[in-house]
């Protein structure tokens, strides 16, 4: 009886046989025959060894010295290999130590002229690091907690990251990938360091007394010896807000774009001595001078040097040097032309300083709305850093011993 679906396979013409089954893998593998003599010799030697071994016997001193020397050599080799691995990892990791040997790279990534200059600045702010309050500590209300941070980056690498963000205008996602941290960590580091540097550098008095300015007055200002500060405004392009009311406030007719406007003042020898907060781009130069608090620093014996658009004669208590207007005349006098040229030649230094500030690419690109919470700190820190990053605005002034 055949099962349903079965097909006969054995017939008289095929000898009623099936092919033999294929042997398994273990059966197909050839193995050498056991060597009884070697096994017996090994067994005998093992027995003899166990019989001859004396655990109570003291080792030979020469053997001990040889083993100790070998261990010391291995330890030294391990230490050297570990140092090489750490050095290689340090060179591959993105951080300040990777570019320590190249002043050109330091200039590109931080705007500091050299590594030594950057380290000198780091030595100045490092003692204040214990008083730094991170964003996370501020949110938790644990500003006085001395618990170390769980961030994997060293403080100097966090500082280097902040300088990358300011100098290159790098995106936070790009910095997170470079430094191997989460994007939210990058955001917290940037906010923490912007507030920290704003506090530390802002605590240093930058307004120079009148007598010190006259003592170090460059020879180019001999016709304007009472000049205390050179003023100019700068505008930062920003992302347009969605609200029509806010758009009208930040829209600048001069730039034909939404901007934030700030006032910068420098001493005649080129140091930044005044920085205002940022205002909406529609504000006038006169209004920003009034609201910035600069007027309280000026005295009757001083003088300010401004551009032609600064009509501040009626709000400041001192003299104002400004290029002459035609004032309805068809042609300016020769004296007015010479004065205009002299003032323009001296006032150009504040424009060079503003150019240095905008070499921090974050301020030279369109500022996103998400940065508005710390943009005042970033702008102030960028302006103050120009006093530490570079040499004098005019190289000839540095050659004079009294400058």
mmCIF file of C-alpha atoms in Angstrom:
data_model
loop_
_atom_site.group_PDB
_atom_site.id
_atom_site.type_symbol
_atom_site.label_atom_id
_atom_site.label_comp_id
_atom_site.label_asym_id
_atom_site.label_seq_id
_atom_site.Cartn_x
_atom_site.Cartn_y
_atom_site.Cartn_z
ATOM 1 C CA UNK A 1 0.000 0.000 0.000
ATOM 2 C CA UNK A 2 1.470 3.344 -1.021
ATOM 3 C CA UNK A 3 0.859 6.597 0.754
ATOM 4 C CA UNK A 4 -1.171 9.153 -1.070
ATOM 5 C CA UNK A 5 1.092 11.112 -3.409
ATOM 6 C CA UNK A 6 3.971 8.653 -3.213
ATOM 7 C CA UNK A 7 5.793 7.714 -6.430
ATOM 8 C CA UNK A 8 7.543 4.337 -6.857
ATOM 9 C CA UNK A 9 11.324 4.636 -7.146
ATOM 10 C CA UNK A 10 12.642 1.042 -7.013
ATOM 11 C CA UNK A 11 12.222 -1.006 -10.158
ATOM 12 C CA UNK A 12 13.759 -4.095 -11.617
ATOM 13 C CA UNK A 13 15.658 -2.095 -14.209
ATOM 14 C CA UNK A 14 17.444 0.042 -11.545
ATOM 15 C CA UNK A 15 18.509 -2.948 -9.395
ATOM 16 C CA UNK A 16 16.083 -2.086 -6.623
ATOM 17 C CA UNK A 17 18.783 0.152 -4.903
ATOM 18 C CA UNK A 18 19.192 3.724 -3.612
ATOM 19 C CA UNK A 19 22.434 5.750 -3.638
ATOM 20 C CA UNK A 20 24.330 5.586 -0.352
ATOM 21 C CA UNK A 21 23.853 8.632 1.932
ATOM 22 C CA UNK A 22 26.552 11.311 1.895
ATOM 23 C CA UNK A 23 28.920 10.998 4.864
ATOM 24 C CA UNK A 24 28.888 13.819 7.447
ATOM 25 C CA UNK A 25 31.640 16.418 7.671
ATOM 26 C CA UNK A 26 33.278 14.805 10.687
ATOM 27 C CA UNK A 27 33.301 11.462 8.876
ATOM 28 C CA UNK A 28 34.820 12.919 5.688
ATOM 29 C CA UNK A 29 37.713 14.698 7.510
ATOM 30 C CA UNK A 30 40.925 12.713 7.648
ATOM 31 C CA UNK A 31 42.679 12.649 11.038
ATOM 32 C CA UNK A 32 46.202 11.382 11.681
ATOM 33 C CA UNK A 33 46.427 8.177 13.699
ATOM 34 C CA UNK A 34 47.273 8.677 17.396
ATOM 35 C CA UNK A 35 50.907 8.309 18.278
ATOM 36 C CA UNK A 36 50.970 6.204 21.380
ATOM 37 C CA UNK A 37 54.694 6.566 21.950
ATOM 38 C CA UNK A 38 54.622 10.376 22.139
ATOM 39 C CA UNK A 39 51.635 10.360 24.484
ATOM 40 C CA UNK A 40 53.394 7.909 26.745
ATOM 41 C CA UNK A 41 56.572 10.039 26.712
ATOM 42 C CA UNK A 42 54.614 13.194 27.542
ATOM 43 C CA UNK A 43 52.755 11.418 30.310
ATOM 44 C CA UNK A 44 55.955 10.083 31.723
ATOM 45 C CA UNK A 45 57.667 13.466 31.509
ATOM 46 C CA UNK A 46 54.695 15.137 33.170
ATOM 47 C CA UNK A 47 54.719 12.583 35.979
ATOM 48 C CA UNK A 48 58.439 12.981 36.400
ATOM 49 C CA UNK A 49 58.113 16.750 36.456
ATOM 50 C CA UNK A 50 55.467 16.638 39.147
ATOM 51 C CA UNK A 51 57.549 14.250 41.120
ATOM 52 C CA UNK A 52 60.720 16.408 40.840
ATOM 53 C CA UNK A 53 58.963 19.803 41.556
ATOM 54 C CA UNK A 54 59.656 21.169 45.015
ATOM 55 C CA UNK A 55 57.467 24.107 46.001
ATOM 56 C CA UNK A 56 59.450 24.774 49.155
ATOM 57 C CA UNK A 57 62.713 25.368 47.273
ATOM 58 C CA UNK A 58 63.891 29.000 46.985
ATOM 59 C CA UNK A 59 64.421 30.354 43.451
ATOM 60 C CA UNK A 60 67.835 31.138 42.102
ATOM 61 C CA UNK A 61 68.721 34.867 42.737
ATOM 62 C CA UNK A 62 69.979 35.229 39.184
ATOM 63 C CA UNK A 63 66.615 34.056 37.868
ATOM 64 C CA UNK A 64 64.777 36.513 40.128
ATOM 65 C CA UNK A 65 66.937 39.415 38.965
ATOM 66 C CA UNK A 66 66.383 38.457 35.351
ATOM 67 C CA UNK A 67 62.600 38.319 35.820
ATOM 68 C CA UNK A 68 62.545 41.668 37.643
ATOM 69 C CA UNK A 69 64.612 43.299 34.937
ATOM 70 C CA UNK A 70 62.327 41.895 32.280
ATOM 71 C CA UNK A 71 59.270 43.197 34.160
ATOM 72 C CA UNK A 72 60.803 46.657 34.454
ATOM 73 C CA UNK A 73 61.603 46.696 30.754
ATOM 74 C CA UNK A 74 58.036 45.668 29.930
ATOM 75 C CA UNK A 75 56.648 48.390 32.199
ATOM 76 C CA UNK A 76 58.832 51.005 30.515
ATOM 77 C CA UNK A 77 57.746 49.787 27.086
ATOM 78 C CA UNK A 78 54.084 49.947 28.116
ATOM 79 C CA UNK A 79 54.586 53.486 29.443
ATOM 80 C CA UNK A 80 56.220 54.626 26.184
ATOM 81 C CA UNK A 81 53.480 53.034 24.101
ATOM 82 C CA UNK A 82 50.841 54.699 26.263
ATOM 83 C CA UNK A 83 52.500 58.092 25.804
ATOM 84 C CA UNK A 84 52.648 57.561 22.057
ATOM 85 C CA UNK A 85 48.951 56.617 21.951
ATOM 86 C CA UNK A 86 48.010 59.658 24.052
ATOM 87 C CA UNK A 87 50.135 61.925 21.870
ATOM 88 C CA UNK A 88 48.587 60.508 18.707
ATOM 89 C CA UNK A 89 45.095 60.875 20.160
ATOM 90 C CA UNK A 90 45.870 64.445 21.198
ATOM 91 C CA UNK A 91 47.017 65.319 17.689
ATOM 92 C CA UNK A 92 43.945 63.748 16.111
ATOM 93 C CA UNK A 93 41.427 65.246 18.567
ATOM 94 C CA UNK A 94 40.047 68.620 17.559
ATOM 95 C CA UNK A 95 41.207 71.099 20.181
ATOM 96 C CA UNK A 96 43.662 73.859 20.926
ATOM 97 C CA UNK A 97 46.633 71.502 21.442
ATOM 98 C CA UNK A 98 46.223 70.171 17.923
ATOM 99 C CA UNK A 99 47.109 73.605 16.495
ATOM 100 C CA UNK A 100 49.573 74.759 19.159
ATOM 101 C CA UNK A 101 52.527 74.605 16.776
ATOM 102 C CA UNK A 102 50.922 76.746 14.048
ATOM 103 C CA UNK A 103 50.286 80.444 14.673
ATOM 104 C CA UNK A 104 48.573 80.580 11.280
ATOM 105 C CA UNK A 105 45.976 78.018 12.392
ATOM 106 C CA UNK A 106 45.528 79.765 15.728
ATOM 107 C CA UNK A 107 44.888 83.012 13.869
ATOM 108 C CA UNK A 108 42.322 81.323 11.643
ATOM 109 C CA UNK A 109 40.411 79.498 14.377
ATOM 110 C CA UNK A 110 40.547 82.140 17.142
ATOM 111 C CA UNK A 111 41.580 85.522 15.612
ATOM 112 C CA UNK A 112 44.458 85.675 18.115
ATOM 113 C CA UNK A 113 47.689 86.588 16.395
ATOM 114 C CA UNK A 114 49.726 83.717 17.910
ATOM 115 C CA UNK A 115 49.535 80.774 20.266
ATOM 116 C CA UNK A 116 51.670 82.585 22.862
ATOM 117 C CA UNK A 117 49.302 85.549 22.821
ATOM 118 C CA UNK A 118 46.329 83.222 23.259
ATOM 119 C CA UNK A 119 48.017 81.432 26.171
ATOM 120 C CA UNK A 120 48.813 84.774 27.790
ATOM 121 C CA UNK A 121 45.128 85.692 27.620
ATOM 122 C CA UNK A 122 44.167 82.253 28.961
ATOM 123 C CA UNK A 123 46.497 82.751 31.915
ATOM 124 C CA UNK A 124 44.699 86.014 32.653
ATOM 125 C CA UNK A 125 41.177 84.516 32.789
ATOM 126 C CA UNK A 126 42.026 81.058 34.176
ATOM 127 C CA UNK A 127 42.048 82.151 37.853
ATOM 128 C CA UNK A 128 38.387 83.217 37.459
ATOM 129 C CA UNK A 129 37.231 79.798 36.201
ATOM 130 C CA UNK A 130 36.117 78.524 39.661
ATOM 131 C CA UNK A 131 33.529 81.317 39.765
ATOM 132 C CA UNK A 132 32.060 80.370 36.379
ATOM 133 C CA UNK A 133 28.368 79.494 36.518
ATOM 134 C CA UNK A 134 27.285 77.143 33.753
ATOM 135 C CA UNK A 135 23.867 77.233 32.151
ATOM 136 C CA UNK A 136 22.934 73.950 33.786
ATOM 137 C CA UNK A 137 23.963 75.231 37.225
ATOM 138 C CA UNK A 138 21.926 78.370 36.683
ATOM 139 C CA UNK A 139 18.856 76.362 35.693
ATOM 140 C CA UNK A 140 19.174 74.084 38.731
ATOM 141 C CA UNK A 141 19.981 76.924 41.100
ATOM 142 C CA UNK A 142 23.258 75.283 42.135
ATOM 143 C CA UNK A 143 25.618 78.133 41.289
ATOM 144 C CA UNK A 144 27.559 77.635 44.520
ATOM 145 C CA UNK A 145 27.874 73.890 44.032
ATOM 146 C CA UNK A 146 31.499 72.857 43.556
ATOM 147 C CA UNK A 147 30.632 69.548 41.903
ATOM 148 C CA UNK A 148 32.818 69.112 38.801
ATOM 149 C CA UNK A 149 31.167 69.260 35.408
ATOM 150 C CA UNK A 150 30.356 66.036 33.603
ATOM 151 C CA UNK A 151 31.394 67.470 30.240
ATOM 152 C CA UNK A 152 34.121 65.508 28.511
ATOM 153 C CA UNK A 153 35.923 68.648 27.301
ATOM 154 C CA UNK A 154 38.622 70.441 29.242
ATOM 155 C CA UNK A 155 37.970 74.128 30.078
ATOM 156 C CA UNK A 156 40.598 75.282 27.591
ATOM 157 C CA UNK A 157 38.938 73.233 24.834
ATOM 158 C CA UNK A 158 35.569 74.748 25.752
ATOM 159 C CA UNK A 159 37.184 78.177 25.430
ATOM 160 C CA UNK A 160 38.651 77.153 22.077
ATOM 161 C CA UNK A 161 35.207 75.986 20.934
ATOM 162 C CA UNK A 162 33.703 79.341 21.897
ATOM 163 C CA UNK A 163 36.400 81.152 19.907
ATOM 164 C CA UNK A 164 35.688 78.882 16.918
ATOM 165 C CA UNK A 165 32.030 79.803 17.119
ATOM 166 C CA UNK A 166 32.797 83.522 17.344
ATOM 167 C CA UNK A 167 35.710 83.704 14.894
ATOM 168 C CA UNK A 168 34.402 81.350 12.206
ATOM 169 C CA UNK A 169 30.662 81.632 12.728
ATOM 170 C CA UNK A 170 30.564 77.824 12.837
ATOM 171 C CA UNK A 171 27.224 76.100 13.191
ATOM 172 C CA UNK A 172 26.586 74.360 16.483
ATOM 173 C CA UNK A 173 25.968 71.052 14.748
ATOM 174 C CA UNK A 174 29.347 71.291 13.039
ATOM 175 C CA UNK A 175 31.078 72.025 16.355
ATOM 176 C CA UNK A 176 29.288 69.088 17.976
ATOM 177 C CA UNK A 177 30.656 66.778 15.284
ATOM 178 C CA UNK A 178 34.179 68.203 15.532
ATOM 179 C CA UNK A 179 34.427 67.935 19.303
ATOM 180 C CA UNK A 180 32.463 64.711 19.669
ATOM 181 C CA UNK A 181 29.742 66.098 21.954
ATOM 182 C CA UNK A 182 25.989 66.608 21.685
ATOM 183 C CA UNK A 183 24.641 69.734 20.017
ATOM 184 C CA UNK A 184 22.849 70.780 23.198
ATOM 185 C CA UNK A 185 26.200 70.611 25.004
ATOM 186 C CA UNK A 186 27.687 72.984 22.433
ATOM 187 C CA UNK A 187 24.816 75.412 22.977
ATOM 188 C CA UNK A 188 25.320 75.360 26.749
ATOM 189 C CA UNK A 189 29.085 75.859 26.414
ATOM 190 C CA UNK A 190 28.665 78.870 24.106
ATOM 191 C CA UNK A 191 26.100 80.501 26.389
ATOM 192 C CA UNK A 192 28.195 79.823 29.492
ATOM 193 C CA UNK A 193 31.399 81.241 28.028
ATOM 194 C CA UNK A 194 29.720 84.284 26.486
ATOM 195 C CA UNK A 195 28.292 85.209 29.901
ATOM 196 C CA UNK A 196 31.570 84.396 31.663
ATOM 197 C CA UNK A 197 33.781 86.476 29.349
ATOM 198 C CA UNK A 198 31.211 89.277 29.306
ATOM 199 C CA UNK A 199 31.466 89.414 33.098
ATOM 200 C CA UNK A 200 35.235 88.985 33.407
ATOM 201 C CA UNK A 201 36.267 91.354 30.611
ATOM 202 C CA UNK A 202 33.434 93.751 31.396
ATOM 203 C CA UNK A 203 34.717 94.146 34.955
ATOM 204 C CA UNK A 204 37.907 95.756 33.606
ATOM 205 C CA UNK A 205 37.647 99.517 33.169
ATOM 206 C CA UNK A 206 38.296 100.359 29.532
ATOM 207 C CA UNK A 207 37.459 104.076 29.626
ATOM 208 C CA UNK A 208 40.862 105.775 29.752
ATOM 209 C CA UNK A 209 41.237 108.973 31.797
ATOM 210 C CA UNK A 210 41.875 112.135 29.840
ATOM 211 C CA UNK A 211 45.381 112.688 31.187
ATOM 212 C CA UNK A 212 46.506 109.181 30.156
ATOM 213 C CA UNK A 213 45.167 109.689 26.649
ATOM 214 C CA UNK A 214 47.080 112.934 26.245
ATOM 215 C CA UNK A 215 50.214 111.296 27.610
ATOM 216 C CA UNK A 216 50.087 108.600 24.927
ATOM 217 C CA UNK A 217 48.613 110.715 22.126
ATOM 218 C CA UNK A 218 50.080 109.769 18.708
ATOM 219 C CA UNK A 219 51.856 112.512 16.806
ATOM 220 C CA UNK A 220 49.245 112.306 14.043
ATOM 221 C CA UNK A 221 46.764 113.995 16.423
ATOM 222 C CA UNK A 222 48.939 117.053 17.087
ATOM 223 C CA UNK A 223 46.298 119.348 15.539
ATOM 224 C CA UNK A 224 43.565 117.729 17.669
ATOM 225 C CA UNK A 225 45.302 117.218 21.043
ATOM 226 C CA UNK A 226 42.111 117.238 23.112
ATOM 227 C CA UNK A 227 40.565 114.277 21.260
ATOM 228 C CA UNK A 228 39.419 111.737 23.829
ATOM 229 C CA UNK A 229 37.397 109.258 21.794
ATOM 230 C CA UNK A 230 36.637 108.518 18.145
ATOM 231 C CA UNK A 231 33.065 107.343 17.642
ATOM 232 C CA UNK A 232 31.305 105.365 14.969
ATOM 233 C CA UNK A 233 28.299 103.059 14.699
ATOM 234 C CA UNK A 234 28.265 99.604 13.202
ATOM 235 C CA UNK A 235 25.321 97.504 12.053
ATOM 236 C CA UNK A 236 25.005 93.722 12.218
ATOM 237 C CA UNK A 237 22.724 92.027 9.710
ATOM 238 C CA UNK A 238 20.166 89.823 11.424
ATOM 239 C CA UNK A 239 17.372 87.457 10.463
ATOM 240 C CA UNK A 240 14.086 89.240 9.831
ATOM 241 C CA UNK A 241 11.453 88.545 12.508
ATOM 242 C CA UNK A 242 8.018 87.385 11.410
ATOM 243 C CA UNK A 243 6.214 90.223 13.192
ATOM 244 C CA UNK A 244 5.684 93.266 10.902
ATOM 245 C CA UNK A 245 6.063 95.578 13.902
ATOM 246 C CA UNK A 246 9.459 94.118 14.816
ATOM 247 C CA UNK A 247 10.514 94.228 11.177
ATOM 248 C CA UNK A 248 9.829 97.959 11.045
ATOM 249 C CA UNK A 249 11.883 98.491 14.190
ATOM 250 C CA UNK A 250 14.975 96.570 13.125
ATOM 251 C CA UNK A 251 14.896 97.543 9.449
ATOM 252 C CA UNK A 252 17.787 99.805 8.468
ATOM 253 C CA UNK A 253 17.306 102.130 5.514
ATOM 254 C CA UNK A 254 21.102 102.448 5.255
ATOM 255 C CA UNK A 255 21.667 98.687 4.895
ATOM 256 C CA UNK A 256 18.250 97.916 3.335
ATOM 257 C CA UNK A 257 18.055 94.969 5.687
ATOM 258 C CA UNK A 258 17.082 94.103 9.242
ATOM 259 C CA UNK A 259 20.015 95.022 11.479
ATOM 260 C CA UNK A 260 21.164 95.534 15.045
ATOM 261 C CA UNK A 261 23.112 98.731 15.694
ATOM 262 C CA UNK A 262 25.863 99.447 18.205
ATOM 263 C CA UNK A 263 28.162 102.356 19.059
ATOM 264 C CA UNK A 264 31.927 101.838 19.391
ATOM 265 C CA UNK A 265 34.469 104.324 20.656
ATOM 266 C CA UNK A 266 38.261 104.056 20.525
ATOM 267 C CA UNK A 267 41.061 106.108 22.006
ATOM 268 C CA UNK A 268 43.355 107.970 19.576
ATOM 269 C CA UNK A 269 46.023 105.264 19.972
ATOM 270 C CA UNK A 270 43.529 102.558 18.894
ATOM 271 C CA UNK A 271 42.282 100.796 22.039
ATOM 272 C CA UNK A 272 38.562 100.171 22.455
ATOM 273 C CA UNK A 273 37.333 102.429 25.256
ATOM 274 C CA UNK A 274 33.553 102.384 24.818
ATOM 275 C CA UNK A 275 31.011 99.777 23.688
ATOM 276 C CA UNK A 276 27.279 100.295 23.754
ATOM 277 C CA UNK A 277 24.581 97.681 23.784
ATOM 278 C CA UNK A 278 22.873 96.705 20.552
ATOM 279 C CA UNK A 279 19.743 98.558 19.483
ATOM 280 C CA UNK A 280 17.221 98.143 16.696
ATOM 281 C CA UNK A 281 18.639 99.093 13.316
ATOM 282 C CA UNK A 282 16.184 101.970 12.813
ATOM 283 C CA UNK A 283 17.688 104.030 15.655
ATOM 284 C CA UNK A 284 19.572 107.208 14.695
ATOM 285 C CA UNK A 285 23.195 107.946 15.561
ATOM 286 C CA UNK A 286 22.119 110.823 17.788
ATOM 287 C CA UNK A 287 19.617 108.714 19.693
ATOM 288 C CA UNK A 288 22.020 105.849 20.230
ATOM 289 C CA UNK A 289 24.617 108.309 21.557
ATOM 290 C CA UNK A 290 22.057 109.676 24.004
ATOM 291 C CA UNK A 291 20.838 106.264 25.225
ATOM 292 C CA UNK A 292 24.205 104.498 25.358
ATOM 293 C CA UNK A 293 25.422 106.403 28.424
ATOM 294 C CA UNK A 294 28.453 107.911 26.685
ATOM 295 C CA UNK A 295 27.433 111.490 27.510
ATOM 296 C CA UNK A 296 27.979 110.894 31.231
ATOM 297 C CA UNK A 297 31.653 110.110 30.538
ATOM 298 C CA UNK A 298 32.377 113.294 28.588
ATOM 299 C CA UNK A 299 33.577 116.533 30.175
ATOM 300 C CA UNK A 300 33.851 120.099 28.820
ATOM 301 C CA UNK A 301 37.625 119.872 28.312
ATOM 302 C CA UNK A 302 37.371 116.838 26.054
ATOM 303 C CA UNK A 303 36.644 116.434 22.358
ATOM 304 C CA UNK A 304 35.080 113.652 20.295
ATOM 305 C CA UNK A 305 35.769 112.877 16.652
ATOM 306 C CA UNK A 306 32.823 111.649 14.596
ATOM 307 C CA UNK A 307 31.605 111.124 11.059
ATOM 308 C CA UNK A 308 29.584 113.669 9.131
ATOM 309 C CA UNK A 309 26.270 112.017 10.084
ATOM 310 C CA UNK A 310 26.769 112.379 13.858
ATOM 311 C CA UNK A 311 24.815 115.528 14.686
ATOM 312 C CA UNK A 312 25.465 115.419 18.418
ATOM 313 C CA UNK A 313 26.728 118.944 19.063
ATOM 314 C CA UNK A 314 23.659 119.869 21.081
ATOM 315 C CA UNK A 315 23.688 116.821 23.400
ATOM 316 C CA UNK A 316 27.371 116.460 24.350
ATOM 317 C CA UNK A 317 29.137 118.797 26.813
ATOM 318 C CA UNK A 318 32.389 118.905 24.833
ATOM 319 C CA UNK A 319 33.858 119.838 21.470
ATOM 320 C CA UNK A 320 32.995 117.798 18.366
ATOM 321 C CA UNK A 321 35.404 117.297 15.459
ATOM 322 C CA UNK A 322 33.409 116.439 12.362
ATOM 323 C CA UNK A 323 34.002 116.868 8.602
ATOM 324 C CA UNK A 324 32.516 120.099 7.312
ATOM 325 C CA UNK A 325 29.203 120.351 5.427
ATOM 326 C CA UNK A 326 28.598 122.398 2.334
ATOM 327 C CA UNK A 327 25.662 124.043 4.162
ATOM 328 C CA UNK A 328 24.169 125.498 1.010
ATOM 329 C CA UNK A 329 27.514 126.611 -0.371
ATOM 330 C CA UNK A 330 28.511 125.660 -3.882
ATOM 331 C CA UNK A 331 32.059 124.889 -2.796
ATOM 332 C CA UNK A 332 33.929 124.421 0.466
ATOM 333 C CA UNK A 333 36.844 126.643 1.393
ATOM 334 C CA UNK A 334 40.407 125.406 1.254
ATOM 335 C CA UNK A 335 40.578 125.345 5.052
ATOM 336 C CA UNK A 336 37.425 123.210 5.267
ATOM 337 C CA UNK A 337 38.809 120.804 2.693
ATOM 338 C CA UNK A 338 42.070 120.393 4.625
ATOM 339 C CA UNK A 339 40.188 119.900 7.903
ATOM 340 C CA UNK A 340 37.867 117.353 6.311
ATOM 341 C CA UNK A 341 40.830 115.399 4.938
ATOM 342 C CA UNK A 342 42.669 115.487 8.290
ATOM 343 C CA UNK A 343 39.628 114.317 10.245
ATOM 344 C CA UNK A 344 38.832 111.604 7.718
ATOM 345 C CA UNK A 345 42.448 110.392 7.833
ATOM 346 C CA UNK A 346 42.325 110.101 11.632
ATOM 347 C CA UNK A 347 38.758 108.872 11.936
ATOM 348 C CA UNK A 348 39.464 105.953 9.613
ATOM 349 C CA UNK A 349 41.108 104.159 12.529
ATOM 350 C CA UNK A 350 37.753 103.470 14.153
ATOM 351 C CA UNK A 351 36.592 101.898 10.894
ATOM 352 C CA UNK A 352 39.674 99.687 10.900
ATOM 353 C CA UNK A 353 38.831 98.658 14.446
ATOM 354 C CA UNK A 354 35.269 97.799 13.409
ATOM 355 C CA UNK A 355 36.708 95.711 10.598
ATOM 356 C CA UNK A 356 38.714 93.797 13.199
ATOM 357 C CA UNK A 357 35.549 93.216 15.186
ATOM 358 C CA UNK A 358 33.768 91.872 12.115
ATOM 359 C CA UNK A 359 36.646 89.526 11.380
ATOM 360 C CA UNK A 360 34.739 87.453 13.910
ATOM 361 C CA UNK A 361 32.580 85.927 11.191
ATOM 362 C CA UNK A 362 29.609 85.401 13.462
ATOM 363 C CA UNK A 363 29.094 89.177 13.456
ATOM 364 C CA UNK A 364 29.772 89.512 9.725
ATOM 365 C CA UNK A 365 27.043 87.057 8.703
ATOM 366 C CA UNK A 366 23.298 87.073 9.202
ATOM 367 C CA UNK A 367 22.645 86.574 12.897
ATOM 368 C CA UNK A 368 19.825 84.059 13.522
ATOM 369 C CA UNK A 369 16.984 84.924 15.839
ATOM 370 C CA UNK A 370 17.954 82.074 18.152
ATOM 371 C CA UNK A 371 21.127 83.940 19.172
ATOM 372 C CA UNK A 372 19.349 87.144 20.194
ATOM 373 C CA UNK A 373 19.370 86.053 23.840
ATOM 374 C CA UNK A 374 23.178 86.373 24.048
ATOM 375 C CA UNK A 375 23.944 88.654 21.100
ATOM 376 C CA UNK A 376 24.781 91.607 23.373
ATOM 377 C CA UNK A 377 27.312 89.467 25.240
ATOM 378 C CA UNK A 378 28.810 88.128 22.006
ATOM 379 C CA UNK A 379 29.121 91.603 20.488
ATOM 380 C CA UNK A 380 30.720 93.067 23.611
ATOM 381 C CA UNK A 381 33.143 90.159 24.001
ATOM 382 C CA UNK A 382 34.169 90.398 20.332
ATOM 383 C CA UNK A 383 34.885 94.114 20.717
ATOM 384 C CA UNK A 384 36.830 93.640 23.950
ATOM 385 C CA UNK A 385 38.861 90.756 22.515
ATOM 386 C CA UNK A 386 40.299 93.090 19.870
ATOM 387 C CA UNK A 387 42.312 94.707 22.678
ATOM 388 C CA UNK A 388 44.037 91.337 23.288
ATOM 389 C CA UNK A 389 44.107 89.574 19.914
ATOM 390 C CA UNK A 390 46.197 91.925 17.810
ATOM 391 C CA UNK A 391 48.905 94.527 17.847
ATOM 392 C CA UNK A 392 48.300 98.278 17.409
ATOM 393 C CA UNK A 393 46.143 99.563 14.576
ATOM 394 C CA UNK A 394 49.117 101.464 13.164
ATOM 395 C CA UNK A 395 52.445 99.628 13.245
ATOM 396 C CA UNK A 396 54.402 102.872 13.306
ATOM 397 C CA UNK A 397 52.899 103.714 16.688
ATOM 398 C CA UNK A 398 54.328 100.521 18.189
ATOM 399 C CA UNK A 399 57.897 101.632 17.383
ATOM 400 C CA UNK A 400 57.618 104.670 19.592
ATOM 401 C CA UNK A 401 58.658 104.029 23.188
ATOM 402 C CA UNK A 402 55.991 106.362 24.647
ATOM 403 C CA UNK A 403 53.039 104.601 23.002
#
